Short mmCIF file of C-alpha atoms in Angstrom, two decimals:
data_model
loop_
_atom_site.label_atom_id
_atom_site.label_comp_id
_atom_site.label_asym_id
_atom_site.label_seq_id
_atom_site.Cartn_x
_atom_site.Cartn_y
_atom_site.Cartn_z
CA MET A 1395 0.71 -13.97 -18.66
CA PHE A 1396 3.50 -11.41 -18.37
CA LEU A 1397 7.10 -12.98 -18.38
CA TYR A 1398 10.45 -11.49 -17.34
CA PHE A 1399 13.78 -12.81 -18.80
CA GLY A 1400 16.82 -12.28 -17.09
CA PHE A 1401 20.06 -12.15 -19.08
CA PHE A 1402 23.57 -10.70 -19.24
CA GLY A 1403 23.75 -7.59 -21.48
CA GLN A 1404 26.52 -6.21 -23.46
CA ARG A 1405 28.36 -4.75 -20.43
CA GLY A 1406 28.08 -8.04 -18.48
CA ARG A 1407 25.26 -6.76 -16.00
CA PRO A 1408 21.99 -8.80 -15.34
CA ASP A 1409 19.08 -7.42 -17.11
CA VAL A 1410 15.40 -7.88 -17.56
CA ILE A 1411 12.92 -7.80 -20.52
CA LEU A 1412 9.15 -7.65 -19.83
CA ALA A 1413 7.41 -9.88 -22.58
CA GLN A 1414 3.99 -11.33 -22.78
CA GLN A 1415 2.11 -14.04 -24.94
CA ASP A 1416 1.35 -12.79 -28.35
CA PRO A 1417 -1.37 -14.86 -30.06
CA ARG A 1418 -0.37 -13.40 -33.62
CA ILE A 1419 2.94 -15.18 -33.53
CA GLY A 1420 1.87 -17.99 -31.29
CA GLY A 1421 4.54 -17.43 -28.51
CA VAL A 1422 6.09 -15.01 -26.11
CA ALA A 1423 7.24 -11.58 -27.50
CA PRO A 1424 9.07 -8.74 -25.99
CA LEU A 1425 7.23 -5.49 -24.95
CA ALA A 1426 10.36 -3.28 -25.21
CA SER A 1427 11.26 -1.54 -28.50
CA TYR A 1428 13.46 -2.83 -31.04
CA ALA A 1429 15.69 0.37 -30.66
CA ARG A 1430 16.00 -0.01 -26.94
CA LEU A 1431 16.84 -3.96 -27.14
CA SER A 1432 19.30 -3.63 -29.92
CA LEU A 1433 21.46 -1.55 -27.21
CA GLY A 1434 21.45 -4.21 -24.70
CA VAL A 1435 21.15 -7.70 -26.49
CA PRO A 1436 24.36 -8.69 -28.53
CA GLY A 1437 23.98 -9.47 -32.11
CA LEU A 1438 20.19 -8.67 -32.27
CA THR A 1439 20.43 -6.45 -35.23
CA SER A 1440 22.33 -9.41 -37.08
CA ARG A 1441 19.81 -11.95 -36.33
CA LEU A 1442 16.84 -9.69 -36.75
CA PRO A 1443 17.97 -6.88 -39.34
CA THR A 1444 14.52 -5.26 -39.93
CA PHE A 1445 11.70 -4.03 -37.92
CA GLY A 1446 9.51 -6.51 -39.67
CA ALA A 1447 11.57 -9.54 -38.57
CA PHE A 1448 11.52 -8.14 -35.04
CA ALA A 1449 7.98 -7.75 -34.93
CA ASP A 1450 7.49 -11.52 -35.70
CA ALA A 1451 10.37 -12.86 -33.74
CA LYS A 1452 9.55 -14.80 -30.45
CA MET A 1453 11.98 -14.41 -27.40
CA ASP A 1454 14.21 -17.27 -28.07
CA GLN A 1455 15.13 -15.46 -31.37
CA VAL A 1456 15.49 -12.20 -29.80
CA LEU A 1457 18.01 -13.41 -27.20
CA GLY A 1458 19.68 -15.87 -29.47
CA PRO A 1459 22.52 -17.61 -27.70
CA LEU A 1460 21.50 -16.05 -24.29
CA ALA A 1461 18.32 -17.72 -24.39
CA SER A 1462 19.52 -21.13 -23.11
CA SER A 1463 20.95 -19.22 -19.84
CA ALA A 1464 18.01 -16.75 -19.41
CA VAL A 1465 15.61 -17.15 -16.32
CA ARG A 1466 12.27 -16.89 -17.00
CA PHE A 1467 9.75 -15.78 -14.41
CA GLY A 1468 5.97 -15.56 -14.67
CA ALA A 1469 3.18 -13.46 -13.20
CA THR A 1470 -0.47 -14.32 -13.02
CA THR A 1471 -1.57 -10.67 -12.31
CA LEU A 1472 -0.27 -7.44 -12.03
CA ASP A 1473 -3.07 -5.99 -9.89
CA HIS A 1474 -2.51 -4.28 -6.57
CA MET A 1475 -3.33 -7.06 -4.01
CA ILE A 1476 -4.35 -7.42 -0.55
CA PHE A 1477 -3.46 -10.68 1.27
CA LEU A 1478 -5.72 -11.70 4.12
CA ASN A 1479 -4.39 -13.80 6.95
CA ARG A 1480 -6.62 -16.70 7.48
CA GLY A 1481 -4.65 -18.60 10.02
CA ASP A 1482 -3.35 -21.47 7.87
CA HIS A 1483 -3.10 -19.47 4.52
CA PHE A 1484 -3.28 -15.88 3.02
CA GLU A 1485 -6.14 -15.24 0.85
CA ALA A 1486 -5.33 -12.94 -2.08
CA ARG A 1487 -7.77 -10.27 -3.22
CA PRO A 1488 -7.19 -7.58 -5.80
CA LEU A 1489 -7.74 -3.96 -4.63
CA PRO A 1490 -10.72 -2.18 -6.32
CA HIS A 1491 -10.41 -0.62 -9.86
CA GLU A 1492 -9.63 2.77 -8.39
CA ALA A 1493 -6.56 1.43 -6.78
CA GLN A 1494 -5.20 0.07 -9.73
CA LEU A 1495 -4.90 3.22 -11.74
CA ALA A 1496 -1.55 4.33 -10.28
CA PRO A 1497 1.36 3.20 -7.93
CA ALA A 1498 1.06 3.89 -4.19
CA PHE A 1499 4.03 4.79 -1.93
CA TYR A 1500 2.06 5.01 1.24
CA ALA A 1501 -0.66 2.66 2.80
CA GLY A 1502 -2.30 3.68 5.93
CA ILE A 1503 -4.53 1.40 7.80
CA ALA A 1504 -6.74 3.05 10.31
CA ASP A 1505 -10.52 3.90 10.97
CA PHE A 1506 -10.95 7.12 9.22
CA ASP A 1507 -14.67 7.22 9.37
CA GLY A 1508 -15.13 6.24 12.97
CA ASP A 1509 -17.39 3.22 12.23
CA GLY A 1510 -15.11 0.53 14.14
CA GLN A 1511 -13.81 -1.00 10.98
CA GLU A 1512 -10.31 -0.36 9.62
CA ASP A 1513 -9.96 1.55 6.37
CA LEU A 1514 -7.00 2.03 4.05
CA PHE A 1515 -5.59 5.07 2.47
CA LEU A 1516 -3.26 5.10 -0.50
CA SER A 1517 -0.91 8.09 -1.68
CA GLN A 1518 -0.62 7.43 -5.61
CA ASN A 1519 1.33 8.43 -8.63
CA PHE A 1520 4.82 8.18 -9.92
CA PHE A 1521 6.31 10.43 -12.59
CA ALA A 1522 9.91 9.49 -12.77
CA THR A 1523 9.56 6.75 -15.39
CA ASP A 1524 11.82 5.75 -18.13
CA VAL A 1525 11.65 7.47 -21.49
CA ALA A 1526 9.42 4.80 -23.15
CA THR A 1527 6.91 4.63 -20.38
CA PRO A 1528 4.23 7.50 -19.59
CA ARG A 1529 4.14 8.89 -16.19
CA TYR A 1530 1.57 7.23 -13.93
CA ASP A 1531 -0.66 10.27 -12.88
CA ALA A 1532 -4.12 8.75 -12.74
CA GLY A 1533 -4.44 8.75 -9.01
CA ARG A 1534 -5.40 11.60 -6.85
CA SER A 1535 -4.94 9.64 -3.31
CA LEU A 1536 -7.74 7.35 -2.49
CA LEU A 1537 -9.69 6.16 0.59
CA LEU A 1538 -10.92 2.60 0.77
CA ARG A 1539 -13.70 1.94 3.34
CA GLY A 1540 -13.25 -1.33 5.02
CA ASP A 1541 -16.18 -3.72 5.92
CA GLY A 1542 -14.50 -5.45 8.59
CA ALA A 1543 -14.24 -8.73 6.66
CA GLY A 1544 -11.46 -8.01 4.17
CA GLY A 1545 -13.68 -6.03 1.67
CA LEU A 1546 -12.66 -2.63 0.61
CA GLU A 1547 -14.91 0.02 -1.11
CA ALA A 1548 -13.37 3.06 -2.84
CA VAL A 1549 -14.68 6.44 -1.70
CA PRO A 1550 -14.96 9.08 -4.28
CA GLY A 1551 -12.73 12.10 -3.80
CA GLN A 1552 -15.59 14.15 -4.13
CA ARG A 1553 -17.04 12.47 -0.96
CA SER A 1554 -13.97 11.96 0.96
CA GLY A 1555 -12.43 15.39 0.32
CA LEU A 1556 -9.09 13.58 -0.29
CA ILE A 1557 -8.02 14.88 -3.81
CA VAL A 1558 -4.29 15.48 -4.48
CA TYR A 1559 -3.08 15.50 -8.13
CA GLY A 1560 0.63 15.74 -7.77
CA GLU A 1561 3.40 13.10 -7.31
CA GLN A 1562 2.26 11.89 -3.83
CA ARG A 1563 4.91 10.19 -1.56
CA GLY A 1564 4.89 9.78 2.14
CA ALA A 1565 1.87 10.15 3.98
CA ALA A 1566 0.64 9.92 7.76
CA TYR A 1567 -2.15 10.05 9.89
CA ALA A 1568 -2.71 11.68 13.37
CA ASP A 1569 -5.39 13.41 15.24
CA PHE A 1570 -3.55 16.68 15.17
CA ASP A 1571 -6.62 18.85 16.39
CA ARG A 1572 -7.54 16.36 19.17
CA ASP A 1573 -11.17 16.05 18.30
CA GLY A 1574 -11.22 12.28 18.05
CA ARG A 1575 -10.85 11.87 14.39
CA LEU A 1576 -7.81 10.96 12.40
CA ASP A 1577 -6.50 13.58 10.03
CA ILE A 1578 -4.08 12.81 7.01
CA ALA A 1579 -0.80 14.72 5.84
CA VAL A 1580 0.06 13.91 2.29
CA SER A 1581 3.56 14.94 0.90
CA GLN A 1582 4.28 15.66 -2.90
CA ASN A 1583 7.41 15.56 -4.87
CA GLY A 1584 8.26 18.83 -5.79
CA ASP A 1585 5.10 20.36 -4.57
CA SER A 1586 3.22 21.39 -1.32
CA THR A 1587 2.48 19.08 1.40
CA ARG A 1588 -1.12 18.75 2.16
CA LEU A 1589 -3.00 18.46 5.28
CA PHE A 1590 -6.65 17.19 5.51
CA ARG A 1591 -8.66 17.74 8.44
CA ASN A 1592 -11.14 15.22 9.10
CA VAL A 1593 -14.64 16.73 9.86
CA GLY A 1594 -16.98 13.89 8.76
CA ALA A 1595 -15.89 10.91 10.89
CA LYS A 1596 -17.84 9.79 13.99
CA PRO A 1597 -15.25 10.61 17.00
CA GLY A 1598 -13.49 7.64 18.43
CA LEU A 1599 -11.46 6.98 21.52
CA ARG A 1600 -8.05 8.54 21.71
CA VAL A 1601 -5.68 6.33 23.13
CA THR A 1602 -2.14 7.36 24.51
CA LEU A 1603 0.19 4.75 25.65
CA VAL A 1604 3.20 5.49 27.70
CA GLY A 1605 6.08 3.11 27.44
CA PRO A 1606 9.26 2.75 29.42
CA ALA A 1607 12.18 5.17 29.06
CA GLY A 1608 13.85 3.63 26.18
CA ASN A 1609 10.35 3.51 24.25
CA PRO A 1610 8.19 6.51 25.71
CA SER A 1611 5.78 6.07 22.74
CA ALA A 1612 5.32 2.17 23.40
CA VAL A 1613 6.33 1.31 19.73
CA GLY A 1614 5.16 -2.26 19.03
CA ALA A 1615 2.22 -2.28 21.22
CA GLN A 1616 -1.11 -3.52 20.00
CA MET A 1617 -4.54 -2.55 21.21
CA ARG A 1618 -8.18 -3.13 20.55
CA LEU A 1619 -11.59 -2.40 21.74
CA ARG A 1620 -13.68 -4.84 23.41
CA TYR A 1621 -17.43 -4.90 23.41
CA GLY A 1622 -18.20 -7.43 26.13
CA GLU A 1623 -17.07 -10.73 24.85
CA ARG A 1624 -16.72 -9.17 21.20
CA ALA A 1625 -13.57 -7.66 20.01
CA GLY A 1626 -12.70 -4.90 17.60
CA PRO A 1627 -9.79 -4.77 14.96
CA VAL A 1628 -6.27 -4.56 16.22
CA ARG A 1629 -4.27 -1.36 15.91
CA GLU A 1630 -0.25 -1.31 16.48
CA ILE A 1631 2.05 1.69 17.20
CA GLN A 1632 4.67 1.60 14.54
CA ALA A 1633 8.06 3.60 14.40
CA GLY A 1634 7.60 3.92 10.62
CA SER A 1635 4.59 3.87 8.27
CA GLY A 1636 5.73 4.02 4.72
CA TYR A 1637 7.81 6.08 2.51
CA TRP A 1638 9.73 8.24 4.98
CA SER A 1639 6.66 8.48 7.21
CA GLU A 1640 5.37 7.95 10.48
CA ASN A 1641 1.87 7.88 11.84
CA GLY A 1642 1.05 9.66 15.03
CA ALA A 1643 1.69 7.52 18.39
CA VAL A 1644 -1.70 8.64 19.71
CA GLN A 1645 -4.32 6.23 18.30
CA VAL A 1646 -7.94 6.97 17.60
CA LEU A 1647 -9.97 3.79 17.71
CA GLY A 1648 -13.39 3.94 16.08
CA ARG A 1649 -16.24 2.60 17.85
CA ALA A 1650 -18.75 -0.02 16.23
CA ASP A 1651 -20.84 0.18 19.64
CA GLU A 1652 -20.24 1.34 23.26
CA PRO A 1653 -16.89 -0.35 24.19
CA THR A 1654 -16.48 -1.91 27.75
CA ALA A 1655 -12.71 -2.18 27.82
CA LEU A 1656 -9.49 -1.61 26.12
CA TRP A 1657 -7.09 -4.63 25.56
CA ILE A 1658 -3.61 -3.83 25.29
CA ARG A 1659 -0.53 -6.03 24.42
CA TRP A 1660 2.74 -4.16 25.62
CA PRO A 1661 6.04 -4.68 23.62
CA GLY A 1662 7.41 -8.02 24.48
CA GLY A 1663 4.74 -10.38 23.16
CA GLU A 1664 2.36 -12.70 25.02
CA GLY A 1665 2.22 -12.50 28.76
CA ARG A 1666 2.29 -8.72 28.69
CA GLU A 1667 -1.29 -8.10 28.09
CA GLN A 1668 -3.62 -5.67 30.07
CA VAL A 1669 -7.37 -4.94 30.01
CA VAL A 1670 -8.51 -1.39 30.95
CA PRO A 1671 -12.12 -0.83 31.75
CA LEU A 1672 -13.91 1.95 29.98
CA THR A 1673 -16.90 4.10 31.07
CA ALA A 1674 -19.79 4.92 28.76
CA GLY A 1675 -19.00 8.08 26.66
CA GLN A 1676 -15.34 7.95 27.43
CA ARG A 1677 -13.56 9.97 24.85
CA GLU A 1678 -9.84 9.57 25.83
CA VAL A 1679 -7.74 7.15 27.94
CA THR A 1680 -3.97 7.44 28.83
CA VAL A 1681 -2.40 3.99 30.04
CA ARG A 1682 1.08 3.69 31.42
CA MET A 1683 3.12 0.37 30.88
CA PRO A 1684 2.77 -1.58 34.22
#
């Protein structure tokens, strides 16, 4: 279990120390170095004058008189997680191993392969760490294929074609070439922005919603395909989609089967719903807010 201790340093400002259980000494020990902590914890070098003494010290000894006023927080896991809304509770699931290798700035949820189930794309890596921490550069962007029940499978870059080795930041999806497949743009800190054209997905239904004068893109609207009495996943039009990013307003909904209708909930909530019939093989639809 990883623990954080909040305390007031020599400059009177709150600070945090990352610590963990150390079985060798039978207690919680700091993860920061002796040199770094000696700059922020008053009286540390007097209480623990040698590296050997510091190596055997528990957190109470490290903090000294500050231990009684420190606030301790615990973390049961440091995994990147997904929380599935089950109605009366959220079910926590760790993301696949490939998603744990580096931080992610953008998480785009859409149907990137066109199978009618929502997927997840992550832009990864972070280089601006502190002096004692190596940069997080093990990610190269990641597509996670959804199964429609909350499961996600990592798709290798060799298969998806999504390979970016730089410090990825904002990203966004849109059907920029109007072929019914969602393409992805990925920015990099200090490097070029990459645009990936989707050529492998099954083409879906392009949906353009036209809202009122103050909201022409119908931001906040939700939509889903219907297959008779069965419904597909919900997609929402959003004004922001992550780190300095915004996905395209025109949505592409993947088809698990031949859809019979498009369900729309316009901005404003319940009572503003609409069902638009679809014809077999229809590739695009534009709907104006009634």
